[in-house]
Coordinates of C-alpha atoms in Angstrom, one line a residue:
M35 CA -131.5 72.5 -271.5
E36 CA -129.0 73.6 -268.9
R37 CA -125.5 74.3 -270.2
H38 CA -122.4 74.0 -267.9
P39 CA -119.2 76.0 -268.2
D40 CA -117.2 72.8 -269.0
G41 CA -119.3 72.2 -272.1
R42 CA -121.6 69.6 -270.7
A43 CA -125.4 70.1 -270.8
H44 CA -128.3 68.6 -269.0
I45 CA -131.3 68.0 -271.2
I46 CA -134.6 67.6 -269.6
V47 CA -137.0 65.3 -271.5
S48 CA -140.6 64.3 -270.8
G49 CA -142.5 61.2 -271.9
G50 CA -144.9 61.0 -274.8
P51 CA -146.0 58.3 -277.1
R52 CA -143.9 55.2 -277.0
I53 CA -141.3 54.6 -279.7
A54 CA -138.9 51.8 -280.6
L55 CA -135.5 52.5 -281.9
Q56 CA -135.1 51.3 -285.5
R57 CA -131.6 52.3 -286.1
F58 CA -129.1 55.0 -285.4
A59 CA -128.9 57.6 -288.2
P60 CA -125.6 59.0 -289.4
D61 CA -125.3 62.5 -288.2
A62 CA -122.5 65.0 -287.3
A63 CA -124.3 66.0 -284.1
P64 CA -122.5 65.3 -280.8
Y65 CA -125.4 63.2 -279.6
H66 CA -127.3 60.1 -281.0
V67 CA -129.8 60.6 -283.8
A68 CA -132.1 57.7 -284.6
E69 CA -134.9 56.6 -286.7
V70 CA -137.8 55.4 -284.6
A71 CA -141.3 53.8 -285.0
W72 CA -144.4 54.4 -282.9
V73 CA -145.3 51.6 -280.5
P74 CA -149.0 51.8 -279.7
D75 CA -150.6 50.0 -276.8
E76 CA -152.7 46.9 -277.4
P77 CA -156.4 47.7 -277.8
V78 CA -158.3 48.0 -274.5
G79 CA -161.2 45.5 -274.0
S80 CA -163.5 47.4 -271.6
R81 CA -162.7 51.0 -270.9
V82 CA -165.0 50.8 -267.9
A83 CA -163.1 47.8 -266.4
L84 CA -159.8 49.6 -267.1
A85 CA -161.0 52.8 -265.3
V86 CA -162.2 50.7 -262.3
A87 CA -158.9 48.9 -262.1
S88 CA -157.0 52.2 -262.4
D89 CA -159.0 53.7 -259.6
E90 CA -158.3 50.7 -257.4
V91 CA -154.6 50.7 -258.1
A92 CA -154.4 54.5 -257.5
A93 CA -156.3 54.2 -254.2
N94 CA -154.0 51.3 -253.0
F95 CA -150.9 53.3 -253.8
R96 CA -152.2 56.4 -252.0
R97 CA -153.2 54.3 -249.0
V98 CA -149.6 53.0 -248.8
I99 CA -148.1 56.5 -249.2
R100 CA -150.4 57.9 -246.5
A101 CA -149.5 55.1 -244.1
L102 CA -145.8 55.6 -244.7
Q103 CA -146.2 59.4 -244.2
E104 CA -148.0 58.8 -240.9
V105 CA -145.4 56.3 -239.6
N106 CA -142.6 58.6 -240.6
E107 CA -144.4 61.7 -239.4
E108 CA -144.2 63.4 -242.7
A109 CA -146.8 65.8 -244.0
A110 CA -145.8 66.0 -247.7
P111 CA -148.6 66.2 -250.3
L112 CA -149.5 62.9 -252.0
P113 CA -147.8 62.4 -255.4
T114 CA -149.8 63.5 -258.4
L115 CA -151.0 60.6 -260.4
P116 CA -152.2 60.8 -264.0
D117 CA -155.9 60.5 -264.8
D118 CA -155.1 58.3 -267.9
P119 CA -155.3 54.6 -266.9
A120 CA -152.8 53.7 -269.6
Q121 CA -150.2 56.0 -267.9
L122 CA -150.9 55.2 -264.3
A123 CA -148.8 52.0 -263.9
W124 CA -145.8 53.7 -265.5
S125 CA -146.1 56.7 -263.2
I126 CA -146.3 54.6 -260.1
G127 CA -143.4 52.4 -261.4
A128 CA -141.3 55.6 -261.7
M129 CA -141.9 56.4 -258.0
I130 CA -141.0 53.1 -256.5
D131 CA -137.7 51.2 -256.4
L132 CA -138.1 48.3 -258.9
E133 CA -135.6 45.5 -259.6
L134 CA -134.3 45.9 -263.2
D135 CA -136.2 42.9 -264.5
A136 CA -139.5 44.1 -263.0
R137 CA -138.9 47.6 -264.4
H138 CA -138.2 46.3 -267.9
A139 CA -141.3 44.0 -267.8
L140 CA -143.5 47.0 -266.8
L141 CA -142.0 49.2 -269.5
A142 CA -142.3 46.5 -272.2
D143 CA -145.9 45.6 -271.4
R144 CA -148.2 47.0 -274.1
A145 CA -151.5 46.2 -272.4
P146 CA -152.7 48.9 -269.9
A147 CA -154.7 46.4 -267.8
S148 CA -151.7 44.1 -267.5
R149 CA -149.4 47.0 -266.4
L150 CA -151.9 47.9 -263.7
A151 CA -152.0 44.3 -262.6
R152 CA -148.2 44.2 -262.4
V153 CA -148.0 47.3 -260.3
D154 CA -150.8 46.1 -258.0
A155 CA -149.1 42.8 -257.5
L156 CA -146.1 44.6 -256.0
K157 CA -148.1 45.2 -252.8
P158 CA -146.0 44.9 -249.7
P159 CA -146.8 42.1 -247.3
R160 CA -149.1 42.8 -244.4
L161 CA -147.2 43.6 -241.3
T162 CA -148.7 44.2 -237.9
W163 CA -148.1 47.1 -235.6
P164 CA -146.3 46.7 -233.1
Q165 CA -146.8 43.1 -232.0
R166 CA -143.6 41.7 -233.4
P167 CA -140.1 43.0 -234.1
F168 CA -139.8 44.7 -237.5
K169 CA -138.2 42.7 -240.3
P170 CA -137.9 44.4 -243.7
P171 CA -140.2 42.9 -246.3
S172 CA -138.6 40.8 -249.0
T173 CA -141.1 41.9 -251.7
I174 CA -139.3 43.8 -254.4
G175 CA -140.5 47.1 -255.6
W176 CA -141.6 49.2 -252.7
P177 CA -140.0 52.4 -251.6
T178 CA -137.0 52.4 -249.4
V179 CA -139.0 54.2 -246.8
W180 CA -141.3 51.2 -246.6
Q181 CA -138.4 49.2 -245.2
R182 CA -138.3 51.6 -242.2
T183 CA -142.0 51.0 -241.3
N184 CA -143.9 48.3 -239.6
I185 CA -147.6 48.9 -240.4
Q186 CA -150.4 47.1 -242.0
A187 CA -151.0 49.5 -244.9
W188 CA -152.7 47.4 -247.6

């Protein structure tokens, strides 16, 4: 927590198991206190199939990031992605600009394989380099930097 002279504070939180708000609890604290319930993921059918899908989605995401970096002449390291297939789609979703409805659908999805499919379906359209004038893709969900590029990345 970082306190400011004017009394405000920035609280840094990190994700963990998913929870659902049951109700706000009465409390004198200057912040909300609530009763929550754990929200587990739906059971995974084949862990091998989920791992394969996770590897493919991660590879596709990295390929797009590398292409964007090359076009924009950036040398930043690739983003770190979790090894847990159940967390991967959320991590990628946090790194890209999603419309509110798409973000909510991804966060609400309780099936890891379905989350991976949602993120993978956000692939940008194939664009050729440099045979035609650049037009920003209409596909929602890809980083703003994608809109400055004109490359076949996927």
